[in-house]
PDB file of C-alpha atoms in Angstrom:
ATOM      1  CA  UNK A   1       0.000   0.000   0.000  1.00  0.00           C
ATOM      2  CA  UNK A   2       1.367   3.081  -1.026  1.00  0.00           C
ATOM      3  CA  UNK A   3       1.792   6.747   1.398  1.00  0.00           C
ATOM      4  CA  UNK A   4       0.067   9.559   0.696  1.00  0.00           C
ATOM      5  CA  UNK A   5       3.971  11.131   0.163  1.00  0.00           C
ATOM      6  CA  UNK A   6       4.383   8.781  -2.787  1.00  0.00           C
ATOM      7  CA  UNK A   7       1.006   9.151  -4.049  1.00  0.00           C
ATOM      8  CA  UNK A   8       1.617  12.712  -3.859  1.00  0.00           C
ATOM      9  CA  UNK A   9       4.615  12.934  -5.687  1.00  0.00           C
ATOM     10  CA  UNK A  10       2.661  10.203  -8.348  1.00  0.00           C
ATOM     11  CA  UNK A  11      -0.108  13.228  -8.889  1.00  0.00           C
ATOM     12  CA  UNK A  12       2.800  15.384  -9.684  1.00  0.00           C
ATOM     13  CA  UNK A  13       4.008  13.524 -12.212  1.00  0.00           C
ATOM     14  CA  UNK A  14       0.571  12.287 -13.581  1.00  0.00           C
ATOM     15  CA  UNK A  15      -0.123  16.168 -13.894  1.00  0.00           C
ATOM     16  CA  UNK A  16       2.974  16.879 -15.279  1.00  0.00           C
ATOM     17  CA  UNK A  17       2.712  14.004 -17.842  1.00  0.00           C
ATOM     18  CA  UNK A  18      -0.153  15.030 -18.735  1.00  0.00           C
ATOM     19  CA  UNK A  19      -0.292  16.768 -22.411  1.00  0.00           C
ATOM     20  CA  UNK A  20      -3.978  18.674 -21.895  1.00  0.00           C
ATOM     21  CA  UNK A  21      -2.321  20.699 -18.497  1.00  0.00           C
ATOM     22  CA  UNK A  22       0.169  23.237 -19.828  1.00  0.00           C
ATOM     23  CA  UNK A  23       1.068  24.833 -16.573  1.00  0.00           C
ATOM     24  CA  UNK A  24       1.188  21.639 -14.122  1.00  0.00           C
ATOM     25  CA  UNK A  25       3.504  23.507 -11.556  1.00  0.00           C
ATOM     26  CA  UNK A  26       0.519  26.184 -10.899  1.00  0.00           C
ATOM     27  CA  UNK A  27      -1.400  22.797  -9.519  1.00  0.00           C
ATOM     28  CA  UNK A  28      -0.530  22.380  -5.539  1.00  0.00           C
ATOM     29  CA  UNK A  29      -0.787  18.601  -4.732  1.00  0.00           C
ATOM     30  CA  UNK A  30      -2.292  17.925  -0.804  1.00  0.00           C
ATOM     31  CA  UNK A  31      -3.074  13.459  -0.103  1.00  0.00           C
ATOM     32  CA  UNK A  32      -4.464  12.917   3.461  1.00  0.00           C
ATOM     33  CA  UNK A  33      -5.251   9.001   3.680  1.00  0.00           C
ATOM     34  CA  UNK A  34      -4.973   8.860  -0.126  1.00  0.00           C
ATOM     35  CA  UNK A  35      -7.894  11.750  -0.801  1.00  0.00           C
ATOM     36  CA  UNK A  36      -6.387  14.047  -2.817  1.00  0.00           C
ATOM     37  CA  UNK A  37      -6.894  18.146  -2.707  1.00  0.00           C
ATOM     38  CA  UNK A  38      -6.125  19.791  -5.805  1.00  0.00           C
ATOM     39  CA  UNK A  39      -5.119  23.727  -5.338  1.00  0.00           C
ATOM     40  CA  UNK A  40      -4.066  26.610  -7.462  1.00  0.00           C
ATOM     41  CA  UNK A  41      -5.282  28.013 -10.812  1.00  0.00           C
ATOM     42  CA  UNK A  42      -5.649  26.725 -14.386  1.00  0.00           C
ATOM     43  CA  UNK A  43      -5.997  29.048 -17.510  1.00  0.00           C
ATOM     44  CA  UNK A  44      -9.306  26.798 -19.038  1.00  0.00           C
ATOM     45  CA  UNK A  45     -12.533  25.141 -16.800  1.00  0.00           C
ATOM     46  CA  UNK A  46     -11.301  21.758 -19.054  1.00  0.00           C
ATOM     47  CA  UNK A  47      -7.982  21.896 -17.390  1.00  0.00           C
ATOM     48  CA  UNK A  48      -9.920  22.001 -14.083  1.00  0.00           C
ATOM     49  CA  UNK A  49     -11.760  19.195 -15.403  1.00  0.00           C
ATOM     50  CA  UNK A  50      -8.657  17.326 -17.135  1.00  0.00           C
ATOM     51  CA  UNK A  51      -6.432  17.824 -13.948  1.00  0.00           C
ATOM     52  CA  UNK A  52      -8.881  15.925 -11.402  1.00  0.00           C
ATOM     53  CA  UNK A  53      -9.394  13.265 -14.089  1.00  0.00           C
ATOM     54  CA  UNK A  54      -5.619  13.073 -13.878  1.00  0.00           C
ATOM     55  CA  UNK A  55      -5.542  12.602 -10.366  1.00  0.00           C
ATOM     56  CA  UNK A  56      -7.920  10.131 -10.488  1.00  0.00           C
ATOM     57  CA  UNK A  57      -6.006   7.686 -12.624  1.00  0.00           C
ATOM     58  CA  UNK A  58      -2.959   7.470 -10.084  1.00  0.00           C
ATOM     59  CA  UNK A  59      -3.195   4.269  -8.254  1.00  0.00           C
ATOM     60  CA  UNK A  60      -3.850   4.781  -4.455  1.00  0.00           C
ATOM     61  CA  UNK A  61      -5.962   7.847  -4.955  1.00  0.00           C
ATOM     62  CA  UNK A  62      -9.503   7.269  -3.304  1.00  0.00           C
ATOM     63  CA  UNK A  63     -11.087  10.593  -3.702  1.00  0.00           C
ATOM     64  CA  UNK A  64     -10.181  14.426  -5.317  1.00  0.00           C
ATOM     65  CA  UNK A  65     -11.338  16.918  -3.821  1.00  0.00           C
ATOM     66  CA  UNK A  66     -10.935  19.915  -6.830  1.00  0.00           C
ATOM     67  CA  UNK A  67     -10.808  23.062  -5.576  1.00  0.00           C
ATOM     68  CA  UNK A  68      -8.568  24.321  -8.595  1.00  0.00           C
ATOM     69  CA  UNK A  69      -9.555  28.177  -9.915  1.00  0.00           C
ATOM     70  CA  UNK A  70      -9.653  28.976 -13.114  1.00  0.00           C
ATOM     71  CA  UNK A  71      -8.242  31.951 -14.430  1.00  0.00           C
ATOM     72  CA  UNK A  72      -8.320  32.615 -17.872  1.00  0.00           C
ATOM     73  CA  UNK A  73      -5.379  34.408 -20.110  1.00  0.00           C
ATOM     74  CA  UNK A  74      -5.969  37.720 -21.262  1.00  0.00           C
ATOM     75  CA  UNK A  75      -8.682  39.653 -20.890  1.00  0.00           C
ATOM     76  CA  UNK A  76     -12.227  38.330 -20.192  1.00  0.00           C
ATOM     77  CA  UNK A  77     -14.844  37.416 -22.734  1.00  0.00           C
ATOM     78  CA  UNK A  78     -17.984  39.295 -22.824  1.00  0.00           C
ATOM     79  CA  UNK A  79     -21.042  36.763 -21.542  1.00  0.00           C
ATOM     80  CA  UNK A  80     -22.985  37.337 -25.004  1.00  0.00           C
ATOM     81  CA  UNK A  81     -20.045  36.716 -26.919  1.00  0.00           C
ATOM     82  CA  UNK A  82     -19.737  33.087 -24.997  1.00  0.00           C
ATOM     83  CA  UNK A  83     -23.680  32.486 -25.387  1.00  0.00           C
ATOM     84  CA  UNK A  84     -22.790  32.902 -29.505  1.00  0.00           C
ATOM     85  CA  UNK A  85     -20.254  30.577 -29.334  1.00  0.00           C
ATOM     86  CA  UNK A  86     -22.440  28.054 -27.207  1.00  0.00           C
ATOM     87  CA  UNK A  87     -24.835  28.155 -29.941  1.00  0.00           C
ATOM     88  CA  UNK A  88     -22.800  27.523 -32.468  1.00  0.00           C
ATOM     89  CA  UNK A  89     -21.550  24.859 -31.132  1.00  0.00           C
ATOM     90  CA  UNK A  90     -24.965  23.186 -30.379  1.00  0.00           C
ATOM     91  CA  UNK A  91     -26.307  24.066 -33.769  1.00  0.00           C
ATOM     92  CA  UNK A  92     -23.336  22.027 -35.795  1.00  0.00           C
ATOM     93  CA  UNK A  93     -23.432  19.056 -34.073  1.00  0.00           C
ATOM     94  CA  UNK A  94     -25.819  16.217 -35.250  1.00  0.00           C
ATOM     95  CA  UNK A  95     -25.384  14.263 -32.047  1.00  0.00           C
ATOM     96  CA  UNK A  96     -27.739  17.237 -30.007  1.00  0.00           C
ATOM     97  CA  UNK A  97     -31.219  17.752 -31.059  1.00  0.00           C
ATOM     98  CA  UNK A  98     -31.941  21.062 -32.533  1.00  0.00           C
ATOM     99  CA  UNK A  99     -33.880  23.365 -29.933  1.00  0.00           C
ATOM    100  CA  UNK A 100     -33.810  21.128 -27.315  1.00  0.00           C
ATOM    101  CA  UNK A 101     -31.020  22.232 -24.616  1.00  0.00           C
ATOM    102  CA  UNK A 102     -30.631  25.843 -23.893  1.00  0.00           C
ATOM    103  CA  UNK A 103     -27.742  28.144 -22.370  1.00  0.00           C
ATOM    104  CA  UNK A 104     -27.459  30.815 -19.851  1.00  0.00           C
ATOM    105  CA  UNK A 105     -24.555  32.486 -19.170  1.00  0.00           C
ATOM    106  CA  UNK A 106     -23.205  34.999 -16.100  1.00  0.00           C
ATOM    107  CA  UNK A 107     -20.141  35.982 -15.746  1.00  0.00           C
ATOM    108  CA  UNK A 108     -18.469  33.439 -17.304  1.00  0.00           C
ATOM    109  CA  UNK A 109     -20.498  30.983 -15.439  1.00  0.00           C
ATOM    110  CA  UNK A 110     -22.974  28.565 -17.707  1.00  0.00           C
ATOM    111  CA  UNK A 111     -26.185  27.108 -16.965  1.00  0.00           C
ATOM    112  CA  UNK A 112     -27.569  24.814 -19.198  1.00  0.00           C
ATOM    113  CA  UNK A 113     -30.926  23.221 -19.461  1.00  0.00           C
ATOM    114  CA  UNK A 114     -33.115  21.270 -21.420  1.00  0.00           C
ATOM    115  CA  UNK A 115     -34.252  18.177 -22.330  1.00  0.00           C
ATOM    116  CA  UNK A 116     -32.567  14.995 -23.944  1.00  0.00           C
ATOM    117  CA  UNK A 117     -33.502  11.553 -24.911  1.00  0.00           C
ATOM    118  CA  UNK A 118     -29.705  10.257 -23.739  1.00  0.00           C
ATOM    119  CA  UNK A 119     -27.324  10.667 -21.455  1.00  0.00           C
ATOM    120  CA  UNK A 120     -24.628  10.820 -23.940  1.00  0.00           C
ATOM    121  CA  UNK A 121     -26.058  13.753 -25.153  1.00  0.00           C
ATOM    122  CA  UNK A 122     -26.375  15.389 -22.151  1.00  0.00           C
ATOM    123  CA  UNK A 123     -22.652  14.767 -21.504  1.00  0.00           C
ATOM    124  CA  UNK A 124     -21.670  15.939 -25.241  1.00  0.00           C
ATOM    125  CA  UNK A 125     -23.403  19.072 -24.770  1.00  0.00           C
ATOM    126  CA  UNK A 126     -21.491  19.650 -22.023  1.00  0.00           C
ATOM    127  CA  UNK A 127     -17.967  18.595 -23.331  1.00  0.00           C
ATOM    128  CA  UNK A 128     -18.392  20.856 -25.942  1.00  0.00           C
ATOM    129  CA  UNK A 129     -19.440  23.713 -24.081  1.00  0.00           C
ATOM    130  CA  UNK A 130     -16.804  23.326 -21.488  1.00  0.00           C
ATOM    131  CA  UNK A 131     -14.152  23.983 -24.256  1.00  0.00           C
ATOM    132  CA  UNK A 132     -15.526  27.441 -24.883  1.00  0.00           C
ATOM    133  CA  UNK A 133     -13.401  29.962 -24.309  1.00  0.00           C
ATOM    134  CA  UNK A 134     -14.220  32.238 -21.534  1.00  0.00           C
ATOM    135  CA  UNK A 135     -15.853  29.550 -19.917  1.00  0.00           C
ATOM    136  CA  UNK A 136     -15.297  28.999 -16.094  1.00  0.00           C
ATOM    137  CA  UNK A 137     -17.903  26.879 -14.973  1.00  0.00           C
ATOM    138  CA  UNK A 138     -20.616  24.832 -15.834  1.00  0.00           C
ATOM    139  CA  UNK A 139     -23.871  23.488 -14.235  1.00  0.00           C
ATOM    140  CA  UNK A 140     -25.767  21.216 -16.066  1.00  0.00           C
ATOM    141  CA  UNK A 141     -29.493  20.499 -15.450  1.00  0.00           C
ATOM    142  CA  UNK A 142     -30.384  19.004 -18.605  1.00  0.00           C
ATOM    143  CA  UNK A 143     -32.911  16.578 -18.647  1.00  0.00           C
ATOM    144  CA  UNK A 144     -32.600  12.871 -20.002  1.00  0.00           C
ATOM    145  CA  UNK A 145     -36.281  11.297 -20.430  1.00  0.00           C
ATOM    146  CA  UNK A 146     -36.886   8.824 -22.569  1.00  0.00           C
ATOM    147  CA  UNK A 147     -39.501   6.060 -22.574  1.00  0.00           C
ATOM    148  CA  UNK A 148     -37.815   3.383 -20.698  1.00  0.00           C
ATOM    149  CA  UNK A 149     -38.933   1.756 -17.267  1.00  0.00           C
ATOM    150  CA  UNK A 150     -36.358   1.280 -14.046  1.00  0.00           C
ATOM    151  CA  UNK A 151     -36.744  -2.204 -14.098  1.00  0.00           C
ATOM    152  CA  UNK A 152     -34.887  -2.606 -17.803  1.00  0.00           C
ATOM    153  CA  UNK A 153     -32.612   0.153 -17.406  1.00  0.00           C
ATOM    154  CA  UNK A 154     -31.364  -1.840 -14.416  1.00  0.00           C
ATOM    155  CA  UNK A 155     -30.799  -4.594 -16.355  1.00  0.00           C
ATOM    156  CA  UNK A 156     -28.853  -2.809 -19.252  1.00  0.00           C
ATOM    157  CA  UNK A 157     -26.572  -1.437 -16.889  1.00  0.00           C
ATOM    158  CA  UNK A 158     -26.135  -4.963 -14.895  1.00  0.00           C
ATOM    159  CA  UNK A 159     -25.622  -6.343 -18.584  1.00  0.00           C
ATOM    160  CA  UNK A 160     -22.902  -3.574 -19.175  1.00  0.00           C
ATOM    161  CA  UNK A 161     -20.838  -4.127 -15.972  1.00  0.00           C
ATOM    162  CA  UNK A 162     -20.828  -7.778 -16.656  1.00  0.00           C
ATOM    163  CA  UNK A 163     -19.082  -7.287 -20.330  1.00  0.00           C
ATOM    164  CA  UNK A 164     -16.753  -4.481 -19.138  1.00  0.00           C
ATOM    165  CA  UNK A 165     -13.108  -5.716 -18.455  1.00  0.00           C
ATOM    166  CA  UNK A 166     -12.508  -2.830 -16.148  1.00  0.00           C
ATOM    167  CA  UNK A 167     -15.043  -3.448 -14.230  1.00  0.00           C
ATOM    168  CA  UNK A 168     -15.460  -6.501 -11.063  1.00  0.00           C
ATOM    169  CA  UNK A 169     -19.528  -6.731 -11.784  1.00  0.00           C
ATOM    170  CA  UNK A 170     -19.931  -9.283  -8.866  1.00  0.00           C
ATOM    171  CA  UNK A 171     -18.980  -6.693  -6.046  1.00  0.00           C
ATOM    172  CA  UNK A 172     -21.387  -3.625  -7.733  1.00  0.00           C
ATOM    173  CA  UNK A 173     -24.668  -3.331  -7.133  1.00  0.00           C
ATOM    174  CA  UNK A 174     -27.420  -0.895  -9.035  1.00  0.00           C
ATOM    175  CA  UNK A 175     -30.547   0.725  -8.282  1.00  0.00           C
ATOM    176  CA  UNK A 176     -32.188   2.622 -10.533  1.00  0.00           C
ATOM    177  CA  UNK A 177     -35.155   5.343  -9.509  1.00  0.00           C
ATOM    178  CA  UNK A 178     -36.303   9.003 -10.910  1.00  0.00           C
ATOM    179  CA  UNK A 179     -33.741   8.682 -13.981  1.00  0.00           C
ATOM    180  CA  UNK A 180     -31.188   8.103 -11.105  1.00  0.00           C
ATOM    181  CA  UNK A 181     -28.733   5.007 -11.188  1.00  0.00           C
ATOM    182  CA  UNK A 182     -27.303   4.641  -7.559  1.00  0.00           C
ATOM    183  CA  UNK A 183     -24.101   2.486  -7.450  1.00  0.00           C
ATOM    184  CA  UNK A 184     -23.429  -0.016  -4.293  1.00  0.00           C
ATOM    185  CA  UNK A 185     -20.670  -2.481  -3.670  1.00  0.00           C
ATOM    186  CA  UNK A 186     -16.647  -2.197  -3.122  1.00  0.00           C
ATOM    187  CA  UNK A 187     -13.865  -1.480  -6.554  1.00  0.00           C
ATOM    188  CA  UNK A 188     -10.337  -1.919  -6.275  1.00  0.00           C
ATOM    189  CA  UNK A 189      -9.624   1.462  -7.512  1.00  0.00           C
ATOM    190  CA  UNK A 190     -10.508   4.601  -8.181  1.00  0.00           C
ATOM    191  CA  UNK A 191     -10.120   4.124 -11.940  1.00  0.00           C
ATOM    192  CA  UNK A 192     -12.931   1.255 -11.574  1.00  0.00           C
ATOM    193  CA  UNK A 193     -15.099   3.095  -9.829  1.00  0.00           C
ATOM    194  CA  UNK A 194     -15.584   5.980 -12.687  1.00  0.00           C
ATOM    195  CA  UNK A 195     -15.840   3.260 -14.925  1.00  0.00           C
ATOM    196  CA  UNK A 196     -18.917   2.113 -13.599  1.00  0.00           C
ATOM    197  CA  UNK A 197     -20.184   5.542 -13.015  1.00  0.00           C
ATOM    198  CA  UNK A 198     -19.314   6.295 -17.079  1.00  0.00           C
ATOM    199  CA  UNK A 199     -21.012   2.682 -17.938  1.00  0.00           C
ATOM    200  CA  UNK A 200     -24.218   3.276 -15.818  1.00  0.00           C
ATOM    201  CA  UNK A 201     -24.176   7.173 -17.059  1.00  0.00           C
ATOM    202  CA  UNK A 202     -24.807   6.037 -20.507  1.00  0.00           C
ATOM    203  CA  UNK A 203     -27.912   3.807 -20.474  1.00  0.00           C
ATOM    204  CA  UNK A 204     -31.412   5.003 -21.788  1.00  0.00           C
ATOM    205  CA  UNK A 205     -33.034   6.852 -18.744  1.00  0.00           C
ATOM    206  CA  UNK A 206     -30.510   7.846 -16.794  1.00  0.00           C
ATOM    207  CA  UNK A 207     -29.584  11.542 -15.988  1.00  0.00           C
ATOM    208  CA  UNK A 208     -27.470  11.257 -12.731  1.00  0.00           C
ATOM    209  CA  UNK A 209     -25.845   8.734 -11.372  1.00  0.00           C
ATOM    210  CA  UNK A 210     -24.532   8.723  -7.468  1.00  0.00           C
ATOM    211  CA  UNK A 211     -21.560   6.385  -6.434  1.00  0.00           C
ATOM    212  CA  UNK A 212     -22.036   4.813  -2.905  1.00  0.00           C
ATOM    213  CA  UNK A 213     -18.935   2.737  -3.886  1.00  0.00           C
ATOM    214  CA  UNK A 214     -16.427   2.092  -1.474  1.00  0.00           C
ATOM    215  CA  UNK A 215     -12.358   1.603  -2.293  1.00  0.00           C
ATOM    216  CA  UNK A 216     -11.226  -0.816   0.509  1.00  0.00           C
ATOM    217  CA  UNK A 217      -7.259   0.140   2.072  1.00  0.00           C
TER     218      UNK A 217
END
């Protein structure tokens, strides 16, 4: 079992190795019982984004805690000029129905809503929108309801665990409620546990999922 000083210095590196974060030495690097706390600044919200994901993939590492700021070169974009580019965006990509999700934007700060038939629509719209410049946050309360039942999106997922190779499906459990997907049971890493949050995120019906999974020491 690896010390939070070697997982530590393991984040640095990740971050450093890391081709999407182009100023890893801004990132300050705290592990306490192998949760890591991510501090500093970033130039881009998807370098917040890409930096926990990078912290995530070190082995030992049980949580992140990102508390990274973003603060963009140059000088700030005006909000309408971001809500342009947002629609853009939507408009010229085939995978987001036309009309259906909508952006607000504040200071930087974007709210989207809406309604989907997928989740991995939901999540395109907001992988795209996160790589907007001016950007610095997003929340996302898009919808995803389509006509399926709890009882056979529970099965898809269960179906899905069993055929993924990064994933232990006898030690995961699912429940699935409100377009929810609530994930039970004990992974072996970090790493396994996002894959089963990413696997149950893209079944029909399902909008959120919560992870009640638990990384044994």
């Amino acid at each position: 079992m690896k010390s939070d000083t070697e997982i530590e210095d393991d984040v640095i590196d990740e971050l450093r190795w890391d081709p999407q974060i182009t100023e890893p030495d801004a990132i300050g690097v705290a592990v306490t019982d192998g949760a890591v706390t991510l501090t500093g600044s970033v130039p881009t919200y998807a370098q917040r984004l890409v930096a926990a994901r990078a912290a995530e993939r070190v082995y030992g590492v049980k949580a992140v805690a990102n508390e990274l700021k973003v603060k963009l070169a140059g000088l700030p974009r005006d909000d309408s000029d971001i809500v342009r580019a947002i629609a853009h965006v939507l408009e010229n990509n085939v995978q987001v129905p036309e009309g259906k999700v909508h952006a607000l934007v504040e200071g930087g700060w974007v709210t989207l809503d809406g309604e989907v038939e997928w989740g991995f629509q939901r999540h395109e719209v907001e992988r795209m929108v996160r790589q907007v410049r001016g950007v610095i946050g997003v929340t996302d309360t898009i919808d995803v309801k389509p006509p399926a039942s709890p009882q056979s999106v529970k099965a898809v997922i269960e179906e899905t665990f069993k055929r993924a190779a990064a994933i232990d499906a006898r030690h995961v459990r699912v429940e699935v409620s409100d377009h929810t997907a609530k994930l039970y049971g004990h992974v072996h890493s970090l790493q396994e546990a996002n894959a089963a949050r990413a696997a149950a995120a893209a079944a029909p019906g399902i909008s959120r999922v919560e992870s009640h999974l638990v990384i044994p020491p």
